[in-house]
Structures are given as structure tokens and as C-alpha cells.
PDB file of C-alpha atoms in Angstrom:
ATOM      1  CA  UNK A   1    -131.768 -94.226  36.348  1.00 62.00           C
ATOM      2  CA  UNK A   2    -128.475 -94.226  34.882  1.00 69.00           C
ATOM      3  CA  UNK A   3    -127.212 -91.022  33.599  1.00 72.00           C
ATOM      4  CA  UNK A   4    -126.189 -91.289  29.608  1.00 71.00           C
ATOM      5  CA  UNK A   5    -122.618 -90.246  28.853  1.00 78.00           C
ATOM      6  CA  UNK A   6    -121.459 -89.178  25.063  1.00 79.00           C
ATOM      7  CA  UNK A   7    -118.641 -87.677  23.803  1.00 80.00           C
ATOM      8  CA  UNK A   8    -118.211 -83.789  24.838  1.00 86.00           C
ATOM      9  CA  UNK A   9    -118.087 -81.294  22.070  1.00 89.00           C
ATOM     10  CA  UNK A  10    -114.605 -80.666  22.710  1.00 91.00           C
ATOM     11  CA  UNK A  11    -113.433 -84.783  22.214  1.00 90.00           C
ATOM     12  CA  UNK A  12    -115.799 -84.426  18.713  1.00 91.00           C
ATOM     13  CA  UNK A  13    -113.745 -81.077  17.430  1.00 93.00           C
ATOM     14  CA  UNK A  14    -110.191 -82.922  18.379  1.00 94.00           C
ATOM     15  CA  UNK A  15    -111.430 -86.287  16.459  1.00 94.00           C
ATOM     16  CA  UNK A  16    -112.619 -83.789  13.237  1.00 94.00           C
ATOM     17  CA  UNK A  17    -109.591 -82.308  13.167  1.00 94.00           C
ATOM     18  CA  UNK A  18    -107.434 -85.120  13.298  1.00 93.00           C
ATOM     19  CA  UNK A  19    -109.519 -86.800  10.468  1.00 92.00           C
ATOM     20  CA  UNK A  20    -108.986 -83.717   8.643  1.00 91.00           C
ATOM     21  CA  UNK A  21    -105.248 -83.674   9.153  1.00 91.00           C
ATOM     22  CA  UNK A  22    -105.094 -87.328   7.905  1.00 88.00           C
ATOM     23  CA  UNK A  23    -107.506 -86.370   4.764  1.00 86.00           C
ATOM     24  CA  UNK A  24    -105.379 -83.724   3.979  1.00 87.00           C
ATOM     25  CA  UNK A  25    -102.136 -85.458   4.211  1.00 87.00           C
ATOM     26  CA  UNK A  26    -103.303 -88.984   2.610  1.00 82.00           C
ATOM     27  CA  UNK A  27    -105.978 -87.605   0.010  1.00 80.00           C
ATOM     28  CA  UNK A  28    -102.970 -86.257  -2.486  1.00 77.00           C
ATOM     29  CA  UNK A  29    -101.219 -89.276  -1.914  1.00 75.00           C
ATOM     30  CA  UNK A  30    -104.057 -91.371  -3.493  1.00 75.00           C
ATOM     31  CA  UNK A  31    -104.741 -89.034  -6.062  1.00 75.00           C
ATOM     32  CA  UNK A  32    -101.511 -90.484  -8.041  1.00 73.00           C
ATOM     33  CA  UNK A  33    -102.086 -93.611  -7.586  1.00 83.00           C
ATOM     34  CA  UNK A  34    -103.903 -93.939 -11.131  1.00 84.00           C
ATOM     35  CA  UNK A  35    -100.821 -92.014 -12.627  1.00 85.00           C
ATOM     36  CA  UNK A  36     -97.975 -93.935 -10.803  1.00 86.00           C
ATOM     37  CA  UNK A  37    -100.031 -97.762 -12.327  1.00 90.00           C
ATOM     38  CA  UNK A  38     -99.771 -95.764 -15.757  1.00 91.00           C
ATOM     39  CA  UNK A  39     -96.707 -94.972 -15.521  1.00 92.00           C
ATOM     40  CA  UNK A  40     -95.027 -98.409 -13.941  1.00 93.00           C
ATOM     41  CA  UNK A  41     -97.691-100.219 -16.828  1.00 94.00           C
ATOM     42  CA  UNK A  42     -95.645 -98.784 -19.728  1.00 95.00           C
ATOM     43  CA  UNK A  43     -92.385 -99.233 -17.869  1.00 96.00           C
ATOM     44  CA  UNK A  44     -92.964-102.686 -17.236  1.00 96.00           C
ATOM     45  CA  UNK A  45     -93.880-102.905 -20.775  1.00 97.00           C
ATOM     46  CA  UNK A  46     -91.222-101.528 -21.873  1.00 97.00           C
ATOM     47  CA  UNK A  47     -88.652-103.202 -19.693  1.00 97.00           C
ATOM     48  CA  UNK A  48     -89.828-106.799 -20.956  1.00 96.00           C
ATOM     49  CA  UNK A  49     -89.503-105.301 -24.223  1.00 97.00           C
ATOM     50  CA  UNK A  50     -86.471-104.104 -23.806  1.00 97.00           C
ATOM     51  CA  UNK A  51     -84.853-107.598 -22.244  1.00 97.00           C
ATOM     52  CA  UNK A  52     -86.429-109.683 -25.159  1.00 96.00           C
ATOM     53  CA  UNK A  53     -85.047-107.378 -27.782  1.00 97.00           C
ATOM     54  CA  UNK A  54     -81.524-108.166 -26.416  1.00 96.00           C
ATOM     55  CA  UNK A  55     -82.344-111.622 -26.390  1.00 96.00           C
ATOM     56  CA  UNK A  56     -83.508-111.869 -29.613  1.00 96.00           C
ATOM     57  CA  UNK A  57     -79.858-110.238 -30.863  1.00 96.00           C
ATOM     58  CA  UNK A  58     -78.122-112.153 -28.735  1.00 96.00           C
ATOM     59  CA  UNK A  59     -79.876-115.550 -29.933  1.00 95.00           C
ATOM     60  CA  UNK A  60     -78.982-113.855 -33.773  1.00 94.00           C
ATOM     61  CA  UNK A  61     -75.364-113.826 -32.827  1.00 95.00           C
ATOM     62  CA  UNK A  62     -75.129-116.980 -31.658  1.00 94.00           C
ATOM     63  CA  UNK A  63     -77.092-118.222 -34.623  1.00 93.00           C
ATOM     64  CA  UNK A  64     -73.755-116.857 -36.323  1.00 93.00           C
ATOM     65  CA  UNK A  65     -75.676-113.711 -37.981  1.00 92.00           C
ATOM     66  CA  UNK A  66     -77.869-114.973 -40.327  1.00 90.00           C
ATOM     67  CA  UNK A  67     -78.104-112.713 -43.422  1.00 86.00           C
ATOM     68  CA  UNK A  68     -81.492-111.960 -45.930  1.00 76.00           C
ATOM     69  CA  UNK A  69     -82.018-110.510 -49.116  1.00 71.00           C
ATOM     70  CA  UNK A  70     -80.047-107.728 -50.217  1.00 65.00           C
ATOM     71  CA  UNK A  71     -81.768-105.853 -48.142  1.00 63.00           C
ATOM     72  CA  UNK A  72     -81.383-107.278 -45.261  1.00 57.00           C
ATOM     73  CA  UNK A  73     -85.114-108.528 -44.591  1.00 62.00           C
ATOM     74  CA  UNK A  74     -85.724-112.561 -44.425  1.00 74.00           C
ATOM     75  CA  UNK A  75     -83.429-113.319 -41.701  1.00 88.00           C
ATOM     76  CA  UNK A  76     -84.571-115.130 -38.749  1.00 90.00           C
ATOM     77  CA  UNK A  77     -83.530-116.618 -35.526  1.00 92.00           C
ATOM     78  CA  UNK A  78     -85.265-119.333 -33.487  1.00 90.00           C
ATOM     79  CA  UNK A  79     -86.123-118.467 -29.953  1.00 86.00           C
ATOM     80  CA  UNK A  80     -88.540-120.491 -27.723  1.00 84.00           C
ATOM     81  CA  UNK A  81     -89.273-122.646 -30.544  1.00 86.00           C
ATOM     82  CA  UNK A  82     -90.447-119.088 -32.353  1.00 87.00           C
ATOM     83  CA  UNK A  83     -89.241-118.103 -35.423  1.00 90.00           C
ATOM     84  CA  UNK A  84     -88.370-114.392 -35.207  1.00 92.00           C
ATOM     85  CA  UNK A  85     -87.919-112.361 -37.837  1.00 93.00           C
ATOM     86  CA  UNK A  86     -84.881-109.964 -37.559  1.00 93.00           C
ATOM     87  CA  UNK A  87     -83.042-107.421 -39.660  1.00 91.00           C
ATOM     88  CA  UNK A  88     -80.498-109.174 -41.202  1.00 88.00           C
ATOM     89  CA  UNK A  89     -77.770-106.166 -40.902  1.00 89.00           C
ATOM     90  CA  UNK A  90     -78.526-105.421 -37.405  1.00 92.00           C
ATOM     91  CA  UNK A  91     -80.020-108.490 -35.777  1.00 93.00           C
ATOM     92  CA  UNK A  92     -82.794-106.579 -34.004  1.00 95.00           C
ATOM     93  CA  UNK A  93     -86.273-107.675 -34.550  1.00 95.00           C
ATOM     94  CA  UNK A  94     -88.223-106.596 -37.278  1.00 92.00           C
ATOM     95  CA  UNK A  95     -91.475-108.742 -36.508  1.00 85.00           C
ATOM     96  CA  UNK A  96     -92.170-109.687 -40.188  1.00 80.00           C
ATOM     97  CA  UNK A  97     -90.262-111.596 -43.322  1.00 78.00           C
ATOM     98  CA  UNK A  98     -90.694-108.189 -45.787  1.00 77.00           C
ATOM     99  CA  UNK A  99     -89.507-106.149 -43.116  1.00 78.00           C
ATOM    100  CA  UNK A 100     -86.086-104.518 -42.034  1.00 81.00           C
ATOM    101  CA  UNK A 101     -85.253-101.820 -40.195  1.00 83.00           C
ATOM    102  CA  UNK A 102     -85.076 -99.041 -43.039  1.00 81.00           C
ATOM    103  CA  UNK A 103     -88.063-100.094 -43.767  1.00 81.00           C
ATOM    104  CA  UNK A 104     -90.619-100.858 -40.946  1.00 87.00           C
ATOM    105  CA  UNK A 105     -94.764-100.614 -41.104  1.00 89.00           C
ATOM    106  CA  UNK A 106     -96.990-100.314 -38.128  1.00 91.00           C
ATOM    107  CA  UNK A 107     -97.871-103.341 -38.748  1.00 93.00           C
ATOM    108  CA  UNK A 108     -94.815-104.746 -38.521  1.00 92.00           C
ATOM    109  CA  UNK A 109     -94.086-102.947 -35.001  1.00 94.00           C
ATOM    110  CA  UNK A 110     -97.367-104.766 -33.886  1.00 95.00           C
ATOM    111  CA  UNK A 111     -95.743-108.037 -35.070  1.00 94.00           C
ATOM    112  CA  UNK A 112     -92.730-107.082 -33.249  1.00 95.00           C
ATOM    113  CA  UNK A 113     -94.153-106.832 -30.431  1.00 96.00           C
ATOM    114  CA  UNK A 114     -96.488-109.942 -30.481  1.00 94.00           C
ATOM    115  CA  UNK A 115     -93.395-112.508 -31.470  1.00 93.00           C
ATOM    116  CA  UNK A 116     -90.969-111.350 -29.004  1.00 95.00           C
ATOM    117  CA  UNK A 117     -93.145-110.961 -25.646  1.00 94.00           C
ATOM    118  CA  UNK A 118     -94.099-114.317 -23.942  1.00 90.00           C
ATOM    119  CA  UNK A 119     -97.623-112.901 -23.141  1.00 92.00           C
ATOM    120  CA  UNK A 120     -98.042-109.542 -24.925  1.00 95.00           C
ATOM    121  CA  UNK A 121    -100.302-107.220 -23.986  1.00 96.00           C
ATOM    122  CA  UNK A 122    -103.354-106.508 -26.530  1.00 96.00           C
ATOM    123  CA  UNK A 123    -102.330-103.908 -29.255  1.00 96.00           C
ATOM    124  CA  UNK A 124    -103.827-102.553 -32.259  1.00 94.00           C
ATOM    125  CA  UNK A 125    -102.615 -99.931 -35.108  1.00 92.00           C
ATOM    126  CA  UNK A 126    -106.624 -98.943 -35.726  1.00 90.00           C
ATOM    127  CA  UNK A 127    -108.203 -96.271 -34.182  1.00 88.00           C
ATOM    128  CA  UNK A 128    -111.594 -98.232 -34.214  1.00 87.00           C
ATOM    129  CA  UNK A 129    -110.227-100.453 -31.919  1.00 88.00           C
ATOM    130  CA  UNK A 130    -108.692 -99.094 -29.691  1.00 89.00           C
ATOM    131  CA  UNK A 131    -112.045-100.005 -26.969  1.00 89.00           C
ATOM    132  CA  UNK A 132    -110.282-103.650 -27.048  1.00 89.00           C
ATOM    133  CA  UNK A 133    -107.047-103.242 -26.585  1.00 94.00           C
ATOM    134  CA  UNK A 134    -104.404-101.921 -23.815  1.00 95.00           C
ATOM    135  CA  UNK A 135    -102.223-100.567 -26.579  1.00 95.00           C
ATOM    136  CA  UNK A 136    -101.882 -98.243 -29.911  1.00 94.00           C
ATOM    137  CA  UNK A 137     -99.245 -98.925 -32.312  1.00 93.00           C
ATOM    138  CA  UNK A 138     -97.629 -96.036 -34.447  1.00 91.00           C
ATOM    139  CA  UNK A 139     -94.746 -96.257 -36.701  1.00 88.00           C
ATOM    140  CA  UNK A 140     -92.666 -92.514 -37.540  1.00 83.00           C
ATOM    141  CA  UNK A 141     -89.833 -92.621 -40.058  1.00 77.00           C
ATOM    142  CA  UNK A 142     -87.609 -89.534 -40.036  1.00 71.00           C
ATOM    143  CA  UNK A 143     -83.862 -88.802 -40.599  1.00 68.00           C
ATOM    144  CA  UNK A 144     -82.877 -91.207 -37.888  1.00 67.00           C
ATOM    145  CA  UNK A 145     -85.096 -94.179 -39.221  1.00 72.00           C
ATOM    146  CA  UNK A 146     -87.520 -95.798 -38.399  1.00 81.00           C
ATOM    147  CA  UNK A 147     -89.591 -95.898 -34.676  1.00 89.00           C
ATOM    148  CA  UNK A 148     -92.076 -98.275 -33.456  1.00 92.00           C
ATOM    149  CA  UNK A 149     -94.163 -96.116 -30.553  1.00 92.00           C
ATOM    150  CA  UNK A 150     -96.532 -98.134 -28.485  1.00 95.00           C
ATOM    151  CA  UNK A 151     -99.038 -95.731 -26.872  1.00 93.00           C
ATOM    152  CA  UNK A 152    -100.787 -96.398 -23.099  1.00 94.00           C
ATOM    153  CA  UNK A 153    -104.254 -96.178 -24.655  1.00 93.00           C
ATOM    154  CA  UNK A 154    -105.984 -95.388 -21.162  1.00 91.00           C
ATOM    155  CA  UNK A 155    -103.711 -92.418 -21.064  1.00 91.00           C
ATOM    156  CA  UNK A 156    -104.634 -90.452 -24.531  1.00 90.00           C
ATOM    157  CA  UNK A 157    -106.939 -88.227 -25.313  1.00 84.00           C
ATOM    158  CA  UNK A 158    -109.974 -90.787 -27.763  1.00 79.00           C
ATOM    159  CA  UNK A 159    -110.990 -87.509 -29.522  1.00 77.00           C
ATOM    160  CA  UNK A 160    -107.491 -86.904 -31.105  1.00 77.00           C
ATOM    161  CA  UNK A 161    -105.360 -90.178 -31.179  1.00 82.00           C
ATOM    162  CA  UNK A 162    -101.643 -89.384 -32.709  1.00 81.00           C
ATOM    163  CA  UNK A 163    -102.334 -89.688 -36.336  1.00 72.00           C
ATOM    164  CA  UNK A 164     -99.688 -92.483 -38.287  1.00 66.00           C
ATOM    165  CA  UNK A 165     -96.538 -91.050 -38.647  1.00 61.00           C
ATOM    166  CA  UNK A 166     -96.844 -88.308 -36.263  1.00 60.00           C
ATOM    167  CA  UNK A 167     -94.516 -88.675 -33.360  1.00 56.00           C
ATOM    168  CA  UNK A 168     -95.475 -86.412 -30.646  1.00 59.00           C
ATOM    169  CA  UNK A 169     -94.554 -88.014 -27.797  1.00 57.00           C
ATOM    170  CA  UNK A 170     -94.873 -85.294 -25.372  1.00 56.00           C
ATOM    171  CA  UNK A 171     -98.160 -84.250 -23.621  1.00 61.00           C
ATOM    172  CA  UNK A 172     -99.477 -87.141 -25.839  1.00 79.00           C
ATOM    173  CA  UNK A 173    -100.002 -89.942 -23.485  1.00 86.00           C
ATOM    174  CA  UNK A 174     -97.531 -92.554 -21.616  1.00 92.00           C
ATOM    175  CA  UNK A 175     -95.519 -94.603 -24.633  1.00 92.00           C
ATOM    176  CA  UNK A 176     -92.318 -95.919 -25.196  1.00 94.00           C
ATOM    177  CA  UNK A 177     -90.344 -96.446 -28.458  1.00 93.00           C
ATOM    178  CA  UNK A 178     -88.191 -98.949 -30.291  1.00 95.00           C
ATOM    179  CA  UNK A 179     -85.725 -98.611 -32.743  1.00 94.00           C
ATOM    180  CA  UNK A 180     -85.024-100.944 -34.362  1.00 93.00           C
ATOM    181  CA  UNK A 181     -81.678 -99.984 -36.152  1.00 92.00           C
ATOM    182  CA  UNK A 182     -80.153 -99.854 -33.106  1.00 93.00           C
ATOM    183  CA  UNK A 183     -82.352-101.756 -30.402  1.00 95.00           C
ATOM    184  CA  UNK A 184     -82.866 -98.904 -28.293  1.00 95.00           C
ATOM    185  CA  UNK A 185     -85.969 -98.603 -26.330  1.00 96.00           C
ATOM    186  CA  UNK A 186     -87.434 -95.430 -24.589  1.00 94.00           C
ATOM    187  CA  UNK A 187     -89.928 -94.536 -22.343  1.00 94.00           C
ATOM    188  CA  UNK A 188     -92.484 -91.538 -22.350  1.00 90.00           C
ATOM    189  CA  UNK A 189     -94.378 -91.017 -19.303  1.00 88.00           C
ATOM    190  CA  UNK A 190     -97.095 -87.736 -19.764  1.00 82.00           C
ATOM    191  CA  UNK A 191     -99.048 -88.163 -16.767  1.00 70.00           C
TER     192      UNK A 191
END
């Protein structure tokens, strides 16, 4: 009869704690990972926004700076075959005719942000929707204008969404911002 050979107790304690020492070292690691796809989500985001907002101002200068109203709402430029609404003072877009940027709505940020991306993601400025959508739009108007803020909706709190006009960007949830008096876009990560 053959005699049966195993592993000793001693190989079995050196494999546990190696396995141990590889769980502790790896386990933190992919703890983030959730946070770090948050975080490069809204970047990404952001970063197409970002480019598209300078090409819709750049397409507005070569158009030769179309004007609006008085009030510098009306103006648009042609990009893609898209008509693209755009302050008419500023050139940045304003994502409806009736809008400019002294004077933006939420739903006008969510109009923004659906003419200028190629394939943008889905948004919504209702909190009874958010179950269908990747993003939450806000608008805040304060002493330095107006701000479009597009909230990460996986990353917020669903029993106490950021009420309209509140801008409380920190320990909210991962967002960025547009302004669109100047172009300037910024990102919020809260993870």
C-alpha cells in the first residue's frame, strides 16, 4: 500500500499567511476602485464638456460673433450641422433661444449639455427621476452669475438631493460646474 502524503501543518501556516499578506495589501486597493470610476466618470464628463464648450466659442468667432436681442439671447452658431444656441455677448453656450448667461434656468443647463455633447450622458433637473438617469442638473445664481452644476447621481445621498439653487458642492456628491459667462468648467470630486 502506498503511503498518502499531504501538505504538513507547517507548508499550510506559510500558504495562510502569505494569502493573508496579499489580502491585506490588495483588499484596500480594491476598495477604491468604485470611488476612483466616480471620480474619472465626472472627469471625463467634464473634460468633453469642457473641449466642446471651447469649440462651440471658437465656431462663434469664426461665425464672426453673431449678436441677439438686446440682451444678448438668440444668437446661434452651427456646429455639426447643430444649431447651438450661445450668449450673444460672450459666445459660450447657453443651450436655449430665451437664454443668456445672466440669465440661465436649469433647464437650460440640461439643454446645454444635451446640444453640445456628441452622445450625452442621461440627465434630469427632477428629483423623481433621478432612478433613470446618470445625472442631476442644478442651476445657482449668485454675485458671480450664473452656474450650471451637473451632479454624479450614484454619488449623492437620494434622501436629501441639493435642493435648486443651493450650491453646496462640498461633501455633496462628485459634480462639476459651468459658467457660462466665462466658459469655465470645474470639477468636484467628494468621494
Amino acid at each position: 500500500m502506498k503511503r498518502q502524503q499531504g501538505f504538513s501543518l507547517i507548508e499550510l501556516v506559510i500558504v495562510i499567511v502569505i494569502l493573508g499578506l496579499l489580502a491585506a495589501v490588495a483588499l484596500p486597493r480594491f476598495l477604491d476602485v468604485t470611488d476612483d470610476a466616480q471620480d474619472a466618470t465626472v472627469e471625463g464628463v467634464a473634460g468633453g464638456f469642457a473641449s466642446a464648450v471651447g469649440l462651440v466659442r471658437a465656431e462663434w468667432e469664426v461665425e464672426g460673433r453673431p449678436k441677439g436681442d438686446n440682451n444678448g439671447a438668440g444668437a446661434s452658431v452651427v456646429l455639426d450641422g447643430e444649431n447651438i444656441y450661445v450668449d450673444g455677448d460672450n459666445g459660450y453656450p447657453v443651450g436655449a433661444d430665451s437664454a443668456h448667461a445672466g440669465a440661465m434656468t436649469a433647464d437650460a443647463c440640461l439643454a446645454t449639455l444635451d446640444a453640445i455633447l456628441q452622445s450625452p450622458p442621461r440627465a434630469t433637473t427632477s428629483d423623481g427621476a433621478i432612478a433613470n438617469n446618470r445625472y442631476l442638473v442644478r442651476m445657482q445664481s449668485d454675485g458671480n452669475g450664473d452656474r450650471c452644476v451637473y451632479y454624479l447621481i450614484a454619488t449623492l445621498n437620494k434622501s436629501s438631493l441639493p435642493a435648486a439653487g443651493d450650491y453646496g458642492t462640498a461633501g455633496v456628491g462628485n459634480s462639476f460646474t459651468y459658467q457660462p459667462q466665462t466658459g469655465k468648467v470645474m470639477v468636484f470630486n467628494n468621494n
